[in-house]
Amino acid sequence: MSNGRILSGKEVAKHNSRESCWIIVHGKVYDVTDFLDDHPGGSKIILKYAGKDATDEYEPIHPPDAITTHLSPEKHLGAVDPQTVQKVEVRISEAEKLRLDRVAQRPPLSEILNLHDFEGIAKQVMPEKAWAYYSSAADDEITNRENHSAYHRVWFRPQVMVDVTKVDWSTTILGQRSSMPVYITATALGKLGHPDGELNLTRAAAKCGVIQMIPTLASCSFDELVDAAQPGQTQFLQLYVNKDREVTKRLVQHAERQGIKGLFITVDAPQLGRREKDMRMKFEAEDPSEVQKTGSDGVDRSQGAARAISSFIDPGLSWKDIPWFKSITKMPLVLKGVQRWEDALKAYDLGLAGVVLSNHGGRQLDFARSGLEVLVEVVEHLGKERGLVFPNDKFQLFVDGGVRRATDVIKAIALGATAVGIGRPFLYAFSSYGQEGVECALKILEDEFEMNLRLLGAPAIKDISRTMVDASNLSSHIAPIPGDRLYESNYESMQVARIKSK
Ligand code: 173
């Protein structure tokens, strides 16, 4: 809402205190004095930029329209003359120089062979804070690791002598075409990893024919991500339910009008989990005595940006809200974060379109079971109680967490899932290589599907059957027997892609 006024950087710089605090974001000047104590991220971070250009700090954490929608029009003071703005001096640390060197030395994408490789590179090239935020998980990160390990307790029973000259791994998800039984699941704060944030995912998804689930807390605005989609491209929306239901209603109905084809309501995050890698990074990056603990609204700000910006999420969300959701939208409704069969059954009985068996990438309740393990009990109980057979078009089961290979996806399909969500690996792919990285990750999965479907004797996704896997050990959480150290000392570990030192 520009009033046509042009301010000089010098004028803005005078308002550099708690008493009068102006900041510049995207070339516009805002008076945030009265907003300081209401900022979900605390006043301290704003005051650091009082009288200055805060765009770089603002960008990854806020959708572009956050400031314009939250600040009343009279606080929008006008544009700033860019020539007159004194740049905030950023000293490049030695560690940052080394990181930039590593960025320059990334191996070409042709040397990236699997999804683990992206993680290996991302760890080396991402800013430490961003890596800590993306990779961290709850408490001891047991569930985070279990999500991946669970796939190792399922083994194949391949079928031979089947004509697999042609194989086809395309499928449909909530009635929408997808080039593979994989969708890009929602992850927040994409601009921490790459300046284009989630747009990398939208564009790669368009090229590769997969579905993107847009997160409520994307760094890009919802409209930006929808506008970037190609005609006919399918997008879903992940929803954090606001304490103010009117806000949620507006968002949902806007999404439906914009052509979103499925609403995934997150139900496993009434409060954000404790992610210690992320917390520790914050304490290392700042003087711990200065980390602001709580604001006037009682929001705990010691646990990073995520905690702060999630304070709008309603912990009061309950089954009673489902009829209301059904009254405000015709989009298929899916609960994301279901962790036991009893809740999957309730979702079915309430007429929802499906559930995502997920523990939020191990970022919420530690010692929650893997989605894959929950899938087996859901299929068994909904079969017994309601006579359902899976995969089922009327009530679809999805799984996410820990997926790194097409074999992982195929195991989930064999056990009854319609499709599988992948989150972090795509974040790592665009953080290291932008949009091309995501396209490469999807191409790798395609290649893996082709080969593994042939080797399994399943020419199409519908041919993947329950008899093709042995999951008898999946729910036994046994501790591993002591390793065979002599044998292991001879075994040479496989390596993820590395940056060659000069
Ligand atoms: O897992 C997350 O980090 C997440 O879902 C989230 C929630 C709120 C704000 C930022 C991220």
XYZ file of C-alpha atoms and ligand atoms in Angstrom:
513
model
C 0.000 0.000 0.000
C 2.341 2.692 -1.186
C 1.378 6.262 -0.411
C 3.833 7.560 -2.968
C 6.177 8.954 -0.315
C 9.896 8.454 -0.865
C 12.018 8.459 2.259
C 15.771 8.717 2.479
C 17.863 6.072 4.210
C 19.153 8.805 6.504
C 15.661 9.649 7.708
C 14.888 5.969 8.327
C 18.160 5.512 10.224
C 17.060 8.061 12.849
C 14.272 5.712 13.975
C 16.540 3.142 15.480
C 15.191 2.609 18.986
C 12.402 0.986 20.940
C 10.742 4.412 21.171
C 10.665 4.834 17.412
C 11.494 1.832 15.314
C 11.331 1.856 11.522
C 12.593 -0.915 9.316
C 13.001 -1.449 5.581
C 11.685 -4.631 3.945
C 11.709 -5.105 0.180
C 12.373 -1.404 -0.389
C 9.446 -0.231 1.748
C 9.593 1.517 5.110
C 7.455 0.357 8.024
C 6.891 1.822 11.461
C 6.969 -1.225 13.725
C 7.268 0.590 17.072
C 3.877 -0.529 18.339
C 4.318 -4.005 16.875
C 7.585 -4.803 18.681
C 5.996 -6.641 21.585
C 3.521 -8.456 19.361
C 6.109 -9.871 16.968
C 5.894 -13.666 17.297
C 9.689 -13.827 16.941
C 10.279 -11.304 19.722
C 11.280 -7.652 19.648
C 15.016 -8.245 19.918
C 15.458 -9.451 16.380
C 13.556 -6.424 15.005
C 15.501 -4.000 17.150
C 18.714 -5.413 15.682
C 17.558 -3.934 12.366
C 15.944 -0.757 13.730
C 16.520 2.040 11.213
C 17.992 -0.425 8.723
C 17.201 -2.811 5.900
C 15.892 -6.066 7.426
C 15.026 -7.821 4.143
C 17.671 -10.554 4.300
C 16.710 -11.579 7.817
C 12.973 -11.276 7.077
C 12.869 -13.237 3.813
C 13.321 -16.893 4.798
C 11.027 -16.778 7.786
C 8.043 -14.770 6.517
C 5.860 -15.055 3.461
C 6.344 -11.830 1.464
C 2.928 -10.476 2.403
C 3.259 -11.073 6.176
C 4.242 -7.507 6.961
C 1.659 -5.874 4.728
C -1.177 -7.982 6.103
C -0.218 -7.632 9.783
C 0.602 -3.950 9.899
C -2.162 -1.385 9.531
C -1.870 0.877 6.448
C -0.850 3.993 8.378
C 2.314 2.184 9.451
C 3.327 1.750 5.822
C 5.399 4.886 5.505
C 6.409 4.722 1.851
C 9.322 3.623 -0.303
C 12.953 4.219 0.451
C 15.380 5.696 -2.015
C 17.759 2.748 -2.436
C 20.776 4.980 -3.193
C 20.583 6.449 0.270
C 20.359 3.277 2.320
C 23.460 2.359 4.186
C 24.039 -1.368 3.809
C 24.166 -3.270 7.054
C 27.731 -4.352 7.108
C 27.985 -8.130 7.015
C 31.345 -9.441 7.995
C 32.033 -12.706 6.218
C 33.473 -15.067 8.801
C 36.237 -17.566 8.056
C 33.716 -20.384 8.427
C 31.433 -18.685 5.905
C 34.308 -18.293 3.436
C 35.033 -21.995 3.726
C 31.379 -22.772 3.184
C 31.271 -20.649 0.047
C 34.339 -22.527 -1.194
C 32.506 -25.782 -0.672
C 29.486 -24.431 -2.552
C 31.756 -23.635 -5.501
C 33.181 -27.141 -5.400
C 29.943 -29.118 -5.374
C 30.170 -32.201 -7.569
C 28.133 -32.005 -10.783
C 24.651 -33.514 -10.589
C 25.836 -36.335 -12.834
C 27.840 -37.602 -9.855
C 24.824 -37.644 -7.553
C 23.590 -41.219 -7.521
C 20.906 -41.352 -4.860
C 18.890 -39.274 -2.395
C 21.449 -39.793 0.376
C 23.979 -37.937 -1.768
C 21.916 -34.737 -1.646
C 21.900 -34.941 2.137
C 25.663 -35.450 2.197
C 26.230 -32.395 0.023
C 23.604 -30.260 1.778
C 25.283 -30.896 5.107
C 28.472 -29.404 3.709
C 27.117 -26.487 1.709
C 24.121 -25.208 3.659
C 24.439 -22.420 6.204
C 24.761 -24.178 9.554
C 21.569 -22.718 10.935
C 19.524 -23.889 7.964
C 21.018 -27.380 8.130
C 20.258 -27.525 11.857
C 16.663 -26.475 11.279
C 15.957 -28.919 8.438
C 17.794 -31.912 9.850
C 16.766 -31.618 13.469
C 14.137 -33.825 15.039
C 12.531 -34.318 18.435
C 14.413 -35.155 21.629
C 16.896 -37.973 21.021
C 15.865 -38.269 17.373
C 15.008 -41.936 17.906
C 11.818 -41.754 15.861
C 13.620 -39.782 13.183
C 16.086 -42.638 12.684
C 13.481 -45.339 13.200
C 11.488 -43.889 10.292
C 14.292 -44.927 7.980
C 15.276 -48.138 9.795
C 11.725 -49.467 9.679
C 12.118 -49.964 5.934
C 15.050 -52.268 6.667
C 12.765 -54.691 8.486
C 10.694 -55.329 5.375
C 12.066 -57.725 2.776
C 10.962 -58.570 -0.732
C 9.425 -61.751 -2.112
C 9.898 -61.058 -5.822
C 7.857 -62.827 -8.433
C 9.777 -64.171 -11.443
C 8.838 -65.089 -15.020
C 6.575 -62.070 -15.524
C 6.840 -60.057 -18.742
C 8.419 -56.816 -17.575
C 9.457 -55.479 -20.964
C 7.314 -52.455 -20.246
C 6.984 -51.064 -16.767
C 4.832 -48.135 -15.680
C 5.082 -46.490 -12.272
C 2.481 -43.790 -12.783
C -0.570 -43.703 -10.534
C -3.368 -41.494 -9.176
C -3.471 -39.771 -5.802
C -6.874 -38.503 -4.552
C -8.015 -38.948 -8.139
C -5.166 -36.838 -9.598
C -2.539 -38.161 -12.010
C 0.979 -38.520 -10.680
C 4.026 -39.783 -12.566
C 4.947 -41.925 -9.539
C 3.459 -42.941 -6.193
C 5.366 -40.126 -4.495
C 4.337 -36.574 -3.618
C 6.422 -33.679 -2.359
C 5.253 -33.256 1.197
C 5.005 -29.946 3.057
C 8.086 -28.539 4.777
C 8.385 -25.008 6.217
C 10.891 -22.197 5.661
C 12.189 -23.103 2.202
C 14.166 -19.889 1.813
C 16.516 -20.932 4.584
C 17.969 -23.364 2.052
C 17.676 -21.435 -1.236
C 16.560 -17.930 -2.237
C 13.720 -19.301 -4.407
C 12.441 -21.450 -1.527
C 9.465 -23.665 -2.320
C 9.253 -22.329 -5.890
C 12.028 -24.805 -6.669
C 9.606 -27.559 -5.739
C 6.688 -26.129 -7.715
C 8.769 -25.829 -10.875
C 10.419 -29.241 -10.578
C 7.071 -30.859 -9.778
C 5.650 -29.358 -12.990
C 8.492 -30.759 -15.071
C 8.343 -34.215 -13.544
C 4.557 -34.618 -13.186
C 4.434 -35.022 -9.424
C 2.156 -33.335 -6.896
C 3.405 -30.691 -4.485
C 1.791 -30.195 -1.091
C 2.028 -26.478 -0.313
C 2.867 -25.813 3.350
C 0.946 -23.279 5.455
C 4.298 -21.946 6.635
C 6.133 -21.721 3.325
C 8.646 -18.912 2.845
C 6.898 -18.072 -0.422
C 3.312 -16.899 -0.263
C 0.539 -19.313 -1.143
C -0.408 -17.251 -4.206
C 3.180 -17.185 -5.463
C 3.296 -20.972 -5.383
C -0.088 -21.370 -7.036
C 0.697 -18.773 -9.700
C 3.969 -20.536 -10.515
C 2.162 -23.792 -11.307
C 1.658 -24.813 -14.934
C -1.878 -25.228 -16.305
C -3.208 -28.561 -15.099
C -0.501 -29.008 -12.461
C -1.894 -30.498 -9.245
C -1.157 -28.989 -5.854
C -2.426 -29.923 -2.402
C -2.418 -27.725 0.696
C -1.098 -28.649 4.131
C -3.058 -26.825 6.811
C -2.123 -25.687 10.270
C -5.413 -24.793 11.896
C -5.518 -21.296 13.331
C -7.048 -20.523 16.717
C -9.052 -17.964 14.769
C -11.226 -20.220 12.624
C -12.179 -17.319 10.346
C -8.534 -17.064 9.240
C -8.509 -20.791 8.485
C -11.833 -20.585 6.666
C -10.555 -17.764 4.438
C -7.370 -19.672 3.633
C -9.190 -22.927 2.866
C -11.824 -21.312 0.673
C -9.220 -19.246 -1.137
C -7.213 -22.421 -1.747
C -10.240 -24.217 -3.146
C -11.012 -21.320 -5.498
C -7.382 -21.380 -6.618
C -7.751 -25.009 -7.666
C -6.087 -26.865 -4.786
C -7.113 -30.532 -5.040
C -6.735 -31.818 -1.477
C -6.509 -30.453 2.064
C -4.082 -32.164 4.447
C -4.883 -31.081 7.986
C -1.890 -31.514 10.279
C -2.988 -33.213 13.506
C 0.309 -34.153 15.136
C 1.538 -30.703 16.132
C -0.649 -29.089 18.842
C 2.717 -27.888 20.124
C 5.987 -27.959 18.257
C 8.420 -30.687 19.316
C 11.734 -29.943 20.957
C 14.444 -29.945 18.300
C 17.697 -29.724 20.162
C 20.072 -29.428 17.213
C 18.129 -26.368 16.181
C 18.069 -24.992 19.732
C 21.767 -25.557 20.284
C 22.586 -23.772 17.060
C 20.624 -20.777 18.225
C 22.542 -20.693 21.489
C 25.844 -21.088 19.714
C 25.019 -18.336 17.262
C 23.960 -15.843 19.907
C 25.012 -14.882 23.370
C 22.921 -17.304 25.455
C 22.289 -14.752 28.158
C 20.633 -12.577 25.552
C 18.311 -15.120 24.013
C 14.911 -13.760 24.821
C 12.942 -16.399 26.688
C 9.368 -15.217 26.587
C 7.508 -12.264 25.205
C 4.523 -10.427 26.658
C 2.251 -13.022 25.047
C 3.965 -15.874 26.897
C 5.285 -17.456 23.682
C 8.518 -19.293 24.324
C 11.073 -17.744 21.988
C 14.107 -19.690 23.128
C 13.468 -22.449 20.611
C 14.039 -20.764 17.346
C 11.935 -19.282 14.616
C 9.715 -22.331 14.197
C 8.330 -22.201 17.737
C 7.723 -18.508 17.440
C 5.870 -18.574 14.142
C 3.815 -21.593 15.147
C 2.100 -19.894 18.077
C -1.088 -19.428 16.028
C -1.656 -23.206 15.748
C -4.698 -24.308 17.734
C -3.998 -27.031 20.315
C -7.768 -27.213 20.773
C -8.320 -28.832 17.363
C -10.456 -31.942 17.814
C -12.742 -34.443 16.076
C -15.589 -32.015 16.740
C -14.099 -29.691 14.099
C -14.489 -32.188 11.265
C -18.129 -31.351 10.398
C -17.100 -27.681 10.232
C -14.300 -28.481 7.771
C -16.775 -30.420 5.670
C -19.132 -27.441 5.729
C -16.549 -24.968 4.439
C -14.977 -26.974 1.596
C -15.598 -29.656 -0.975
C -11.900 -30.524 -1.254
C -10.985 -34.060 -0.194
C -9.964 -33.891 3.489
C -7.003 -35.904 4.739
C -5.628 -35.972 8.293
C -1.840 -35.752 8.317
C -0.100 -37.232 11.338
C -2.333 -40.170 12.316
C -0.416 -42.673 14.450
C -2.772 -45.492 15.399
C -5.517 -47.529 13.781
C -8.242 -46.274 16.115
C -7.789 -42.739 14.751
C -7.648 -43.956 11.145
C -10.956 -45.734 11.764
C -12.518 -42.525 13.169
C -11.329 -40.611 10.113
C -12.908 -43.237 7.866
C -16.169 -43.237 9.799
C -16.336 -39.434 9.565
C -16.155 -39.689 5.785
C -12.684 -38.261 5.251
C -10.733 -39.049 2.077
C -7.745 -40.574 3.817
C -4.991 -40.270 6.399
C -1.251 -39.726 6.308
C 0.416 -42.149 8.711
C 3.174 -39.847 9.798
C 5.083 -38.612 12.814
C 6.156 -35.349 11.176
C 9.567 -36.633 10.144
C 10.360 -37.539 13.753
C 10.077 -33.867 14.714
C 7.174 -34.205 17.157
C 6.693 -37.055 19.658
C 9.894 -39.032 20.035
C 9.226 -42.794 20.212
C 6.190 -42.429 17.982
C 6.283 -45.441 15.648
C 7.169 -45.206 11.979
C 4.354 -44.567 9.520
C 5.215 -47.851 7.827
C 4.603 -49.827 11.003
C 1.333 -47.998 11.659
C 0.285 -48.746 8.073
C 0.325 -52.486 8.738
C -1.964 -52.197 11.762
C -4.315 -49.760 10.009
C -4.732 -52.104 7.035
C -5.338 -55.053 9.338
C -7.876 -53.332 11.599
C -9.807 -51.431 8.930
C -9.999 -54.727 7.060
C -11.391 -56.493 10.103
C -13.677 -53.729 11.339
C -14.949 -52.305 8.045
C -14.062 -54.874 5.404
C -11.749 -52.453 3.589
C -9.049 -53.652 1.210
C -6.015 -51.445 0.490
C -4.860 -49.595 -1.563
C -8.384 -48.205 -1.609
C -9.622 -45.333 -3.779
C -12.379 -44.310 -1.338
C -10.125 -44.058 1.696
C -6.477 -43.583 0.861
C -3.544 -44.297 3.131
C -0.320 -42.317 2.826
C 2.949 -42.671 4.655
C 5.856 -40.268 5.063
C 9.157 -40.175 6.928
C 12.498 -41.823 6.259
C 11.954 -42.578 2.567
C 15.156 -42.510 0.515
C 14.695 -45.145 -2.188
C 12.023 -46.348 -4.605
C 12.286 -49.697 -2.811
C 11.039 -47.916 0.328
C 8.072 -46.565 -1.629
C 7.344 -49.972 -3.158
C 7.320 -51.566 0.298
C 4.732 -49.031 1.480
C 2.587 -49.646 -1.608
C 2.796 -53.405 -1.073
C 1.577 -52.893 2.482
C -1.451 -50.876 1.329
C -0.394 -47.239 0.853
C -1.590 -45.257 -2.163
C 1.494 -43.038 -2.197
C 4.357 -41.844 -0.064
C 5.401 -38.329 0.922
C 9.024 -37.227 0.735
C 10.145 -34.042 2.478
C 13.713 -33.509 3.617
C 15.457 -35.093 0.600
C 13.856 -32.496 -1.690
C 14.855 -29.691 0.693
C 18.419 -30.973 0.575
C 18.238 -31.245 -3.212
C 17.236 -27.607 -3.729
C 19.444 -26.297 -0.951
C 22.429 -27.762 -2.795
C 21.388 -27.474 -6.457
C 18.171 -25.428 -6.727
C 15.354 -26.581 -8.991
C 17.671 -28.815 -11.017
C 18.552 -30.695 -7.866
C 14.895 -31.517 -7.250
C 14.442 -32.601 -10.864
C 17.507 -34.810 -10.520
C 16.156 -36.341 -7.293
C 12.872 -37.154 -9.018
C 14.700 -38.620 -12.027
C 16.752 -40.831 -9.698
C 13.531 -42.117 -8.134
C 12.106 -42.803 -11.619
C 15.179 -44.846 -12.537
C 14.925 -46.750 -9.294
C 11.227 -47.464 -9.910
C 11.907 -48.802 -13.367
C 14.601 -51.218 -12.260
C 12.974 -52.336 -9.021
C 9.543 -52.951 -10.529
C 11.221 -55.192 -13.118
C 13.190 -57.051 -10.475
C 10.098 -57.481 -8.350
C 7.989 -58.785 -11.242
C 5.409 -55.988 -11.045
C 4.926 -54.247 -14.422
C 2.651 -51.563 -12.919
C 1.888 -50.040 -9.524
C -1.385 -51.999 -9.322
C 0.631 -55.230 -9.671
C 2.552 -54.597 -6.442
C 0.872 -56.990 -4.039
C 0.959 -57.769 -0.336
C 2.545 -61.129 -1.142
C 5.635 -59.356 -2.476
C 6.868 -58.339 0.953
C 7.657 -60.041 4.225
C 6.923 -57.556 7.001
C 6.815 -60.106 9.811
C 9.554 -58.301 11.751
C 8.317 -54.782 11.253
C 6.714 -54.287 14.650
C 9.387 -56.017 16.702
C 11.586 -53.263 18.061
C 14.408 -55.545 18.996
C 17.823 -54.171 19.831
C 20.412 -55.301 17.315
C 22.663 -58.189 18.346
C 26.300 -57.195 18.918
C 27.946 -56.498 15.601
C 30.401 -58.897 13.953
C 33.357 -56.605 14.489
C 36.006 -58.641 12.660
C 33.862 -58.989 9.599
C 32.884 -55.318 9.794
C 36.482 -54.186 10.099
C 37.140 -55.648 6.656
C 34.008 -54.229 5.145
C 34.560 -50.931 3.392
C 31.697 -48.503 4.049
C 29.867 -47.036 1.088
C 30.295 -43.267 0.912
C 27.960 -40.478 0.021
C 29.143 -37.922 -2.539
C 31.897 -35.696 -1.210
C 33.479 -32.458 -2.244
C 37.013 -33.121 -3.450
C 39.545 -30.982 -1.626
C 41.773 -28.952 -3.920
O 8.328 -29.386 11.467
C 8.327 -28.166 11.494
O 9.372 -27.525 11.665
C 7.069 -27.489 11.329
O 6.130 -28.124 11.003
C 6.926 -26.056 11.585
C 5.835 -25.607 12.285
C 5.715 -24.270 12.560
C 6.663 -23.370 12.119
C 7.729 -23.813 11.393
C 7.859 -25.156 11.124
